[in-house]
PDB file of C-alpha atoms and ligand atoms in Angstrom:
ATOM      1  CA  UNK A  24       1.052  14.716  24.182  1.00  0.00           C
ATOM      2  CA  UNK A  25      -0.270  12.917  20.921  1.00  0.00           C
ATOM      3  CA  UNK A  26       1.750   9.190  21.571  1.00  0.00           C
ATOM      4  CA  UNK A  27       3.710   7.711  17.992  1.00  0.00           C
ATOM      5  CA  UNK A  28       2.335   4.443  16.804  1.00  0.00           C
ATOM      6  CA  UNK A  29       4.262   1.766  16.720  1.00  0.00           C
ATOM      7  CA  UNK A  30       6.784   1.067  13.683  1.00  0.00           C
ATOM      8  CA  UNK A  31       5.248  -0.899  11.610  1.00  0.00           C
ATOM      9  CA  UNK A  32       8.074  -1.849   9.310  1.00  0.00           C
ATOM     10  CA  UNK A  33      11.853  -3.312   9.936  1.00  0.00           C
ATOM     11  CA  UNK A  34      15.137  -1.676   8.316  1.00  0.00           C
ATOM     12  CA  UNK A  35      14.598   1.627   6.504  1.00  0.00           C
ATOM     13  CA  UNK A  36      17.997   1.395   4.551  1.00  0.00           C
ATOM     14  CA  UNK A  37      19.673  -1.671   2.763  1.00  0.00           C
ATOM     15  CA  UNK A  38      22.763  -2.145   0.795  1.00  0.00           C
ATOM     16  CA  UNK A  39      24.415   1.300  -0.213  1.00  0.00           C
ATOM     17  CA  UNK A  40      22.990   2.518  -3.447  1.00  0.00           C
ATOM     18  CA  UNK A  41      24.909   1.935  -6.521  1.00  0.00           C
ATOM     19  CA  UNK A  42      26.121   5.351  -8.014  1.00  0.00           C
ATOM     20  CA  UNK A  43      24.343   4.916 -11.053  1.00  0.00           C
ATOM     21  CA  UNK A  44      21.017   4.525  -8.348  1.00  0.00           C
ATOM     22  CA  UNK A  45      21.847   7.482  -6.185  1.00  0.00           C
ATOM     23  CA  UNK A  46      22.489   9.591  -9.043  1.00  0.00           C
ATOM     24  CA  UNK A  47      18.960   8.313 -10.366  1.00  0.00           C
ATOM     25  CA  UNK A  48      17.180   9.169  -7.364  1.00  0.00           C
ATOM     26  CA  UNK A  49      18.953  12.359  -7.028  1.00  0.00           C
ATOM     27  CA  UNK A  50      17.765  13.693 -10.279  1.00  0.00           C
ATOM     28  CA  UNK A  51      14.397  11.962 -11.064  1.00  0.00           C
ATOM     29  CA  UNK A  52      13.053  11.875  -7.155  1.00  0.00           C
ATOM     30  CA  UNK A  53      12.350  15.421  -6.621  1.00  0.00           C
ATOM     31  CA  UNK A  54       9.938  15.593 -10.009  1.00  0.00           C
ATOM     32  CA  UNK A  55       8.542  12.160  -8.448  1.00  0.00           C
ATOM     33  CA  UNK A  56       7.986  12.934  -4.711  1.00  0.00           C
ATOM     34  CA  UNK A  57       4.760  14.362  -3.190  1.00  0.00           C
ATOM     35  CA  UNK A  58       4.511  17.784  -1.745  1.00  0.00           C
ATOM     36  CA  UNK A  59       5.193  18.392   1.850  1.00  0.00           C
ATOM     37  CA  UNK A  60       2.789  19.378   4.280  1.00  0.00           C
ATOM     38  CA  UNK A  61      -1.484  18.612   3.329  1.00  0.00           C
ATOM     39  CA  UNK A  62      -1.884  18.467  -0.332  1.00  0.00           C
ATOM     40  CA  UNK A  63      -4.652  17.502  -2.769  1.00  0.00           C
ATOM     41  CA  UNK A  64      -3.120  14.328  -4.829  1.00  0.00           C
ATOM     42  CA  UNK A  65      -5.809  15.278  -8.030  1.00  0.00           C
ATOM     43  CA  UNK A  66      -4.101  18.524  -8.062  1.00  0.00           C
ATOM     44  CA  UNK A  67      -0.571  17.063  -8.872  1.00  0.00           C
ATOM     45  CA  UNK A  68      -2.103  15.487 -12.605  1.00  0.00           C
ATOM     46  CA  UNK A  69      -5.510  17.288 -13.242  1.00  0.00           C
ATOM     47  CA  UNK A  70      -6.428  14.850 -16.206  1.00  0.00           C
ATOM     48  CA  UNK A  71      -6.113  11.336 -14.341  1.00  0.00           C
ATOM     49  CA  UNK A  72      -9.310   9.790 -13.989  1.00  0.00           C
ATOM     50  CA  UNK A  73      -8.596   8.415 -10.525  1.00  0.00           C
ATOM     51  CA  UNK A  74      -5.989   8.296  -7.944  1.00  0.00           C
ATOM     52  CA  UNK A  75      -4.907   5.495  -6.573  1.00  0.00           C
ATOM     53  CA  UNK A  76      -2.198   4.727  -3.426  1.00  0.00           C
ATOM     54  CA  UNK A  77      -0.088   1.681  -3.265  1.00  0.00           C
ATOM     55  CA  UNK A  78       1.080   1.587   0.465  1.00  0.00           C
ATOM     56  CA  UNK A  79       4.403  -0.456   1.431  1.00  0.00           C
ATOM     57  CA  UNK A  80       5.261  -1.144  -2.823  1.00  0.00           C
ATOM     58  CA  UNK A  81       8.369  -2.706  -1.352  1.00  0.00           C
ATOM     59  CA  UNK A  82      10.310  -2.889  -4.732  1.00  0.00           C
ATOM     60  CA  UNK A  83       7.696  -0.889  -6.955  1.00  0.00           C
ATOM     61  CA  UNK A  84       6.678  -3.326  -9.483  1.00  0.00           C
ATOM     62  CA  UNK A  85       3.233  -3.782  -8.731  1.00  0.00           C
ATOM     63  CA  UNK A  86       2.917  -0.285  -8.702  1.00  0.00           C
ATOM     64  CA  UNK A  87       4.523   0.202 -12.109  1.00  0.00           C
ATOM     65  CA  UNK A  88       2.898  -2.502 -13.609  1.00  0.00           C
ATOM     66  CA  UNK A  89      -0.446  -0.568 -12.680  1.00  0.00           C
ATOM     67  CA  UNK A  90       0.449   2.219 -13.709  1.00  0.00           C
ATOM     68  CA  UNK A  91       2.150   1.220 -17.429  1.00  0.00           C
ATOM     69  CA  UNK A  92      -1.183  -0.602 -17.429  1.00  0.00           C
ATOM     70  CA  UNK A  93      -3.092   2.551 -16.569  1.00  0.00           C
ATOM     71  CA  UNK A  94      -2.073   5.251 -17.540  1.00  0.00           C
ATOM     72  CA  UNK A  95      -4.886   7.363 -16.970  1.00  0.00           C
ATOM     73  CA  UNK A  96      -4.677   7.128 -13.278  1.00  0.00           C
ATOM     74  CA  UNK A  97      -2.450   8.782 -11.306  1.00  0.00           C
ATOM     75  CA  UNK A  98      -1.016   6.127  -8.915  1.00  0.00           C
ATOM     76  CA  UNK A  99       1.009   7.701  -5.443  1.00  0.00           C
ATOM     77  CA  UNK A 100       2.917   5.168  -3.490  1.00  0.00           C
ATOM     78  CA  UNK A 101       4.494   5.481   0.098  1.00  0.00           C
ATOM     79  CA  UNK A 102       7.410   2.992   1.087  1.00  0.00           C
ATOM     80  CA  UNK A 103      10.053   3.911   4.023  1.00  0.00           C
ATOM     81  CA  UNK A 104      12.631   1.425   2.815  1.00  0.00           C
ATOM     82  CA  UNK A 105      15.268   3.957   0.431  1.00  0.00           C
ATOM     83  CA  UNK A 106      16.330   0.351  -1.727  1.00  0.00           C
ATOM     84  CA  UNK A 107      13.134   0.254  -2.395  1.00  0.00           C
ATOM     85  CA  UNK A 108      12.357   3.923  -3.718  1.00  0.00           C
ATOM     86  CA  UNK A 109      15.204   3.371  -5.785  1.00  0.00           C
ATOM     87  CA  UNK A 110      14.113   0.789  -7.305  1.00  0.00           C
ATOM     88  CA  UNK A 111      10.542   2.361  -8.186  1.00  0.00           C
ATOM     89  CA  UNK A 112      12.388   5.038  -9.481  1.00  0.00           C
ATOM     90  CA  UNK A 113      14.187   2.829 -12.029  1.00  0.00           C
ATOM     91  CA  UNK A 114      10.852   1.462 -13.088  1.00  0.00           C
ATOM     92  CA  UNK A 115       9.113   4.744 -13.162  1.00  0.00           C
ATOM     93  CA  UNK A 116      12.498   5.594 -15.839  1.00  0.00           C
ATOM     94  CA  UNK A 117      12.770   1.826 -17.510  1.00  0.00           C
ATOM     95  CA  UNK A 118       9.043   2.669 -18.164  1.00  0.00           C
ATOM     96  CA  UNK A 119       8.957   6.561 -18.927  1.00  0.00           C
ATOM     97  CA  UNK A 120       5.791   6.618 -16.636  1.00  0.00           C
ATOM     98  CA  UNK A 121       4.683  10.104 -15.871  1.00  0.00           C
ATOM     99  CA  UNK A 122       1.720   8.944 -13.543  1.00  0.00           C
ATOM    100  CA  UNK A 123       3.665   7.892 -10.319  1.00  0.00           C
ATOM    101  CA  UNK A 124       4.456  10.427  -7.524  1.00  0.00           C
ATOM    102  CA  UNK A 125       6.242   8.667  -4.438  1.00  0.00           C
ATOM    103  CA  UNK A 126       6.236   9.507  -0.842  1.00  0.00           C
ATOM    104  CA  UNK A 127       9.326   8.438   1.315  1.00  0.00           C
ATOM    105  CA  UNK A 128       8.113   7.640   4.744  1.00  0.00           C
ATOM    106  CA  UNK A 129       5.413   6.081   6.805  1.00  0.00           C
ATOM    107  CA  UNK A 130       1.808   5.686   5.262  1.00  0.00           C
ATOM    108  CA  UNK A 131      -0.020   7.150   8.437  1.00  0.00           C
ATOM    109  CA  UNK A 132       1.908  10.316   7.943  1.00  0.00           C
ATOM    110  CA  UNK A 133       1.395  10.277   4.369  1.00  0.00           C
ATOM    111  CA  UNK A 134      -2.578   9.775   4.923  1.00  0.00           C
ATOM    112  CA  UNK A 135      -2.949  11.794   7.280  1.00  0.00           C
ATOM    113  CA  UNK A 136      -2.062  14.621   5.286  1.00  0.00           C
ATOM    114  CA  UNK A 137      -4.442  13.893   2.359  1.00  0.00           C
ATOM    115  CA  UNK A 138      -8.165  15.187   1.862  1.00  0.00           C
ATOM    116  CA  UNK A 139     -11.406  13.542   2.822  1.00  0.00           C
ATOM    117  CA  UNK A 140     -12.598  11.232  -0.341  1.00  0.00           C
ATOM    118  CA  UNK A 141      -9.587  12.259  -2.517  1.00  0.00           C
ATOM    119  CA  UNK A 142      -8.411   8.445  -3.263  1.00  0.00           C
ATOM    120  CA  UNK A 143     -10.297   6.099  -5.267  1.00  0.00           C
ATOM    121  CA  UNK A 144      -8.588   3.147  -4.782  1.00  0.00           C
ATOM    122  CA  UNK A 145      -5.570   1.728  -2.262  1.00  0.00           C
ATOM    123  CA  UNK A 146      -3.511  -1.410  -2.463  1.00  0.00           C
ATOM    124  CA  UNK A 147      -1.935  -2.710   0.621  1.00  0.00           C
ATOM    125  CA  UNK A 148       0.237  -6.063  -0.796  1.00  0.00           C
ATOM    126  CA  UNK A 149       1.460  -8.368   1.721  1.00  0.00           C
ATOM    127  CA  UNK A 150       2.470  -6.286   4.471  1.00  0.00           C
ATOM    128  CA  UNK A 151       4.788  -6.720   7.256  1.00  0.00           C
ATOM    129  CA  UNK A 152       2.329  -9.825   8.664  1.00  0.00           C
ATOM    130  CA  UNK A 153       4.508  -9.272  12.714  1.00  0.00           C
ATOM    131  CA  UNK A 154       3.494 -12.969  13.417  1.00  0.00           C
ATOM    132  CA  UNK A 155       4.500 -12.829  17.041  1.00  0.00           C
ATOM    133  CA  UNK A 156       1.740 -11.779  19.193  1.00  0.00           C
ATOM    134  CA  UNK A 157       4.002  -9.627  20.888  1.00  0.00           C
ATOM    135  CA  UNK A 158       4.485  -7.354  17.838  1.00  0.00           C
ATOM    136  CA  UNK A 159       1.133  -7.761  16.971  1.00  0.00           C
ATOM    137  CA  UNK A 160       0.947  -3.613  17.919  1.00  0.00           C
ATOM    138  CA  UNK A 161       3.551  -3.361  15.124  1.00  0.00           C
ATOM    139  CA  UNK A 162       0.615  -3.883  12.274  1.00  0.00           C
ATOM    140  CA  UNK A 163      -0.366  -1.676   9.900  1.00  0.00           C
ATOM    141  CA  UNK A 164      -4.153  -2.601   9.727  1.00  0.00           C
ATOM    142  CA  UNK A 165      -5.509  -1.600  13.013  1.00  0.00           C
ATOM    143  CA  UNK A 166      -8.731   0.294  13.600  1.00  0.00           C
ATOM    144  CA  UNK A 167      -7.313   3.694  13.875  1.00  0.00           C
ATOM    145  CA  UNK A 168      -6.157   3.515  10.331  1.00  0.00           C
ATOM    146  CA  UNK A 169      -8.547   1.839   8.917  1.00  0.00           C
ATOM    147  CA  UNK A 170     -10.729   4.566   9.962  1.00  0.00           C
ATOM    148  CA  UNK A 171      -8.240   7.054   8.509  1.00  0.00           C
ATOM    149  CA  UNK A 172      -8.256   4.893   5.296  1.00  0.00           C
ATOM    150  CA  UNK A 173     -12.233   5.148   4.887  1.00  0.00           C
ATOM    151  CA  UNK A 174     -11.625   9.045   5.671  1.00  0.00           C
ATOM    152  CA  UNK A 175      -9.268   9.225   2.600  1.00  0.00           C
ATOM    153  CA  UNK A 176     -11.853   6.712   0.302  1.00  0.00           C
ATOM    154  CA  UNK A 177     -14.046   8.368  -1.999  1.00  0.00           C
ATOM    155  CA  UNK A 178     -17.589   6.138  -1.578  1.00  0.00           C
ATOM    156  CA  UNK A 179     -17.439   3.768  -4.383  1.00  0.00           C
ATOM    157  CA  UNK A 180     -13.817   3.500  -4.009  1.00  0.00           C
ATOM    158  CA  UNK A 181     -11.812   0.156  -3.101  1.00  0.00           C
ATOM    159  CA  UNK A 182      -8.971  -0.820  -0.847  1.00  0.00           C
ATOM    160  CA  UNK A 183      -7.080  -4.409  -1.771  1.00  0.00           C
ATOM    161  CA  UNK A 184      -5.547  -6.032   1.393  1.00  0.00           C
ATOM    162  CA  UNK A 185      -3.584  -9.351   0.194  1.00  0.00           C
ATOM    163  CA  UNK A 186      -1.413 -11.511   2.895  1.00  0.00           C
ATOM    164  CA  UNK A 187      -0.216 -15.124   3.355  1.00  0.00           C
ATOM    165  CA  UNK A 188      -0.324 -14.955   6.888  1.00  0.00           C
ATOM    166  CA  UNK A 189      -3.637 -17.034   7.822  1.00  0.00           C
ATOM    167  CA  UNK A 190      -3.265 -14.826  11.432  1.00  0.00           C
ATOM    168  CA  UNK A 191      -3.215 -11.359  10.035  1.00  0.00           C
ATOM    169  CA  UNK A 192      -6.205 -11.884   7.075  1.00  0.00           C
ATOM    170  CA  UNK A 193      -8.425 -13.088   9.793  1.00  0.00           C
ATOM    171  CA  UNK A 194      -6.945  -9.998  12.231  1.00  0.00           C
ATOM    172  CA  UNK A 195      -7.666  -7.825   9.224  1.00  0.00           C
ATOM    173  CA  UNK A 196     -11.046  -9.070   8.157  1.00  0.00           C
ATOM    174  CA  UNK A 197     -12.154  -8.613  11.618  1.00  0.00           C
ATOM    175  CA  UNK A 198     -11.454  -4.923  11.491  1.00  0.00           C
ATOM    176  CA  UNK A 199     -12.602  -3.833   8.710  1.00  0.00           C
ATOM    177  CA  UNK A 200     -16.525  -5.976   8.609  1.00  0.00           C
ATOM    178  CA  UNK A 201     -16.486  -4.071  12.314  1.00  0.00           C
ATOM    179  CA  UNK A 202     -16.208  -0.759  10.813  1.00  0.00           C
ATOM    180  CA  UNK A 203     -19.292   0.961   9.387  1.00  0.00           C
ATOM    181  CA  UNK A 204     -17.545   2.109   6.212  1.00  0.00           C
ATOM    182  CA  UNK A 205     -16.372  -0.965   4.348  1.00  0.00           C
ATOM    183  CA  UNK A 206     -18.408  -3.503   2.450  1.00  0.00           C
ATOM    184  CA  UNK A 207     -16.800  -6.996   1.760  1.00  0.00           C
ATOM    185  CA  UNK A 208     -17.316  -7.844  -1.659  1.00  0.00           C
ATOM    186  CA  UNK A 209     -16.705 -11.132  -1.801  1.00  0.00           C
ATOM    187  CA  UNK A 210     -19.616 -13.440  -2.407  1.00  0.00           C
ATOM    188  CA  UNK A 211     -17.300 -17.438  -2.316  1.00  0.00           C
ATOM    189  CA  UNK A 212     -14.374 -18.481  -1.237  1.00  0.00           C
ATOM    190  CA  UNK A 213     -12.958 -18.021  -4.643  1.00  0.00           C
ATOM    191  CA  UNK A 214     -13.321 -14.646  -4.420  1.00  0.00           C
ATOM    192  CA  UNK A 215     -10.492 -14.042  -1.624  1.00  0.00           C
ATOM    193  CA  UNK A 216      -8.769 -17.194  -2.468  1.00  0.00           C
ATOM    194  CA  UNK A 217      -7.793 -15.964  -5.958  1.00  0.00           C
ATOM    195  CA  UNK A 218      -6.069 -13.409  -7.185  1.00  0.00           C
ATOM    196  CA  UNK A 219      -8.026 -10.881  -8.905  1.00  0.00           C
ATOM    197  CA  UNK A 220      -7.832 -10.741 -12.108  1.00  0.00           C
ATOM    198  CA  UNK A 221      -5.868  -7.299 -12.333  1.00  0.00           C
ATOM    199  CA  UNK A 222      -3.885  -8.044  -9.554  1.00  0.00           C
ATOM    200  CA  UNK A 223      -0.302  -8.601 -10.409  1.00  0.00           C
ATOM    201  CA  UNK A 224       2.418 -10.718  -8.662  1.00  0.00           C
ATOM    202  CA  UNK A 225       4.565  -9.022  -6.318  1.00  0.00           C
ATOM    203  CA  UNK A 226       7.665  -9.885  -5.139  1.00  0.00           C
ATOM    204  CA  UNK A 227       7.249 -10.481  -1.535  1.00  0.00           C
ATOM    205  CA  UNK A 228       4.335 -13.255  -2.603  1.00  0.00           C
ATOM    206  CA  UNK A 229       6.556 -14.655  -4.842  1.00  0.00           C
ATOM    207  CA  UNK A 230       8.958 -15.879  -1.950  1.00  0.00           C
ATOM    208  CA  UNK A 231       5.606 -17.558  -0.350  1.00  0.00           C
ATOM    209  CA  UNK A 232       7.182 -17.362   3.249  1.00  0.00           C
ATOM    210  CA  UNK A 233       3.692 -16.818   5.555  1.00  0.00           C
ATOM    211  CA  UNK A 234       2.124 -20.165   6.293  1.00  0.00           C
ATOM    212  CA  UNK A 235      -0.934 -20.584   3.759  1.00  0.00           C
ATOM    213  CA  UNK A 236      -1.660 -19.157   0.166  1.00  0.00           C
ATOM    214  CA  UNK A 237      -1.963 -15.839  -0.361  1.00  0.00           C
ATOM    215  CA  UNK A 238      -5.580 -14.176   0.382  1.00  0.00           C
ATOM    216  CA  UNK A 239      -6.888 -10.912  -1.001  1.00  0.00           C
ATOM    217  CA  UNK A 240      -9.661  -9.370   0.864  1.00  0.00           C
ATOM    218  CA  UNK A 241     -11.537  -6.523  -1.632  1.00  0.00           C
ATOM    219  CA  UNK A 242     -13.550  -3.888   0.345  1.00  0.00           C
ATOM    220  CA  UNK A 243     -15.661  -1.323  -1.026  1.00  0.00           C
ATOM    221  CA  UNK A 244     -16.338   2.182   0.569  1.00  0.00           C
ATOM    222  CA  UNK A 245     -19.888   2.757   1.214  1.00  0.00           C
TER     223      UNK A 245
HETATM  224  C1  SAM B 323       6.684  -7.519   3.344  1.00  0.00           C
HETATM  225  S1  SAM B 323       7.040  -6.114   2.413  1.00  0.00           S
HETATM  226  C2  SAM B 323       6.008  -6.284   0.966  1.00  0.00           C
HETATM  227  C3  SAM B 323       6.430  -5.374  -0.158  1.00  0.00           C
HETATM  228  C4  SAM B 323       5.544  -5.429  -1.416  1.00  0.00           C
HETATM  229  N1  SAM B 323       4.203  -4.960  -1.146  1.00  0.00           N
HETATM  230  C5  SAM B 323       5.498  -6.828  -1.971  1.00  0.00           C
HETATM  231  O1  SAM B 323       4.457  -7.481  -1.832  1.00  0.00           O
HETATM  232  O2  SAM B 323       6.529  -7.261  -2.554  1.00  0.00           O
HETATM  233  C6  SAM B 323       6.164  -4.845   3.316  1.00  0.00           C
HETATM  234  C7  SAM B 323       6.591  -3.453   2.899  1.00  0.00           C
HETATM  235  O3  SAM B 323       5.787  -2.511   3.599  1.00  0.00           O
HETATM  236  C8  SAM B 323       6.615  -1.437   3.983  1.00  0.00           C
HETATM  237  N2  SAM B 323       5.957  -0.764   5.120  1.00  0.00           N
HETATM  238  C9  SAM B 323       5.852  -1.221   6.383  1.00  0.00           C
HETATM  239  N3  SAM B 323       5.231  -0.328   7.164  1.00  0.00           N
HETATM  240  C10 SAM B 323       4.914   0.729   6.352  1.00  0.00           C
HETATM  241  C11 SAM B 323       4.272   1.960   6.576  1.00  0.00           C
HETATM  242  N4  SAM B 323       3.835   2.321   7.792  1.00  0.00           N
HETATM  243  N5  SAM B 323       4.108   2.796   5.532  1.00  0.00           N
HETATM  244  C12 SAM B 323       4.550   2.439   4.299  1.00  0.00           C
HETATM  245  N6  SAM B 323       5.168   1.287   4.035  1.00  0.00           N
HETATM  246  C13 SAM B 323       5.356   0.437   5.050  1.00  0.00           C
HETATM  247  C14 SAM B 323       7.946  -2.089   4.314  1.00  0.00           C
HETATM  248  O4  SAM B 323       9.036  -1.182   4.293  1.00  0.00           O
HETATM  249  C15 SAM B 323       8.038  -3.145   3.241  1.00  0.00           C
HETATM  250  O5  SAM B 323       8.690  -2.676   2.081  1.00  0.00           O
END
């Protein structure tokens, strides 16, 4: 029997959706969601340029920032927190993007699902960091899925890992310079002690609650 990884996030439901959400969800968030089953993500907008997954968007506004700021690309994101869907989806409306398809659920479902090299770029902002060692299991960045992420990668294409937990960039780091299919590409310490220069703020940074500044670690597929 194939054994279920670890949960990697905490609550999957918050406060009760407003009606004015749930009636928002119900009606925009079956144009929005990705297929079931294996599907090709170029397929669902034939003209974007690239495709790019945010994975864990939290409240969405990194990922609709991105995607009002590019509109050419077709940008997926997969969050299991509902509160948090809903509140994408009132971006994706605020902002009358037509680029952003959302998954509801767990990223290693939603990757697994997905084509060899059919991503060109994936953001993964300040995940759960699981500080305890105990829960350590609990991460999203171990090697299994890294390997699934370079699967997923075109070559050429880049993954953005940011965190402010000192324990988890250096966990993180570790993993990914082990694995064959990822380049570093930073060259100084500036380069994963600023942000880059598209990056945009997201919420969970903003409250600054890990234990140094924020680090962003840019890989490259090779
Ligand atoms: C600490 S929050 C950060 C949210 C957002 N990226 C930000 O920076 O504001 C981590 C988010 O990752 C989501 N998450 C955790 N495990 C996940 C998984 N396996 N697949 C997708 N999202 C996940 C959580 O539900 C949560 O919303």
């Amino acid at each position: 029997m194939h054994d279920r990884p670890p949960r990697t996030y905490g609550r999957v439901k918050g406060r009760t959706l407003t009606a004015a959400s749930a009636a928002r969800v119900a009606a925009l968030l079956p144009r929005l969601a990705t297929p079931p089953g294996r599907f090709d993500p170029r397929a669902l907008k034939p003209d974007a340029t690239e495709v790019w997954l945010e994975i864990g968007f939290g409240g969405g506004e990194h990922l609709a920032g991105q995607a009002e700021r590019r509109p050419e690309c077709l940008i997926l994101g997969v969050e299991p927190f509902v509160n948090g869907v809903a509140s994408l989806v009132r971006h994706v409306e605020a902002l009358a993007l037509t680029n952003v398809r959302v998954c509801q659920g767990d990223a290693r479902d939603l990757v697994a699902r997905l084509p060899d090299a059919s991503l060109d770029r994936v953001f993964i902002l300040f995940p759960d960091p699981w500080p305890k060692a105990r829960h350590h299991k609990r991460r999203l960045m171990h090697t299994s899925f890294i390997a699934e992420l370079a699967r997923v990668m075109r070559p050429g294409g880049r993954l953005r890992f940011a965190t402010d937990w000192r324990d988890y960039a250096g966990w993180t780091l570790e993993r990914l310079l082990k694995s064959p299919a990822w380049s570093w590409t930073a060259a100084r310490a500036a380069d994963w002690r600023m942000a880059p220069a598209d990056h945009l703020r997201t919420r969970y940074e903003a409250k600054a609650l890990g234990d140094t500044p924020p680090v962003f670690l840019e890989f490259v597929r090779r």
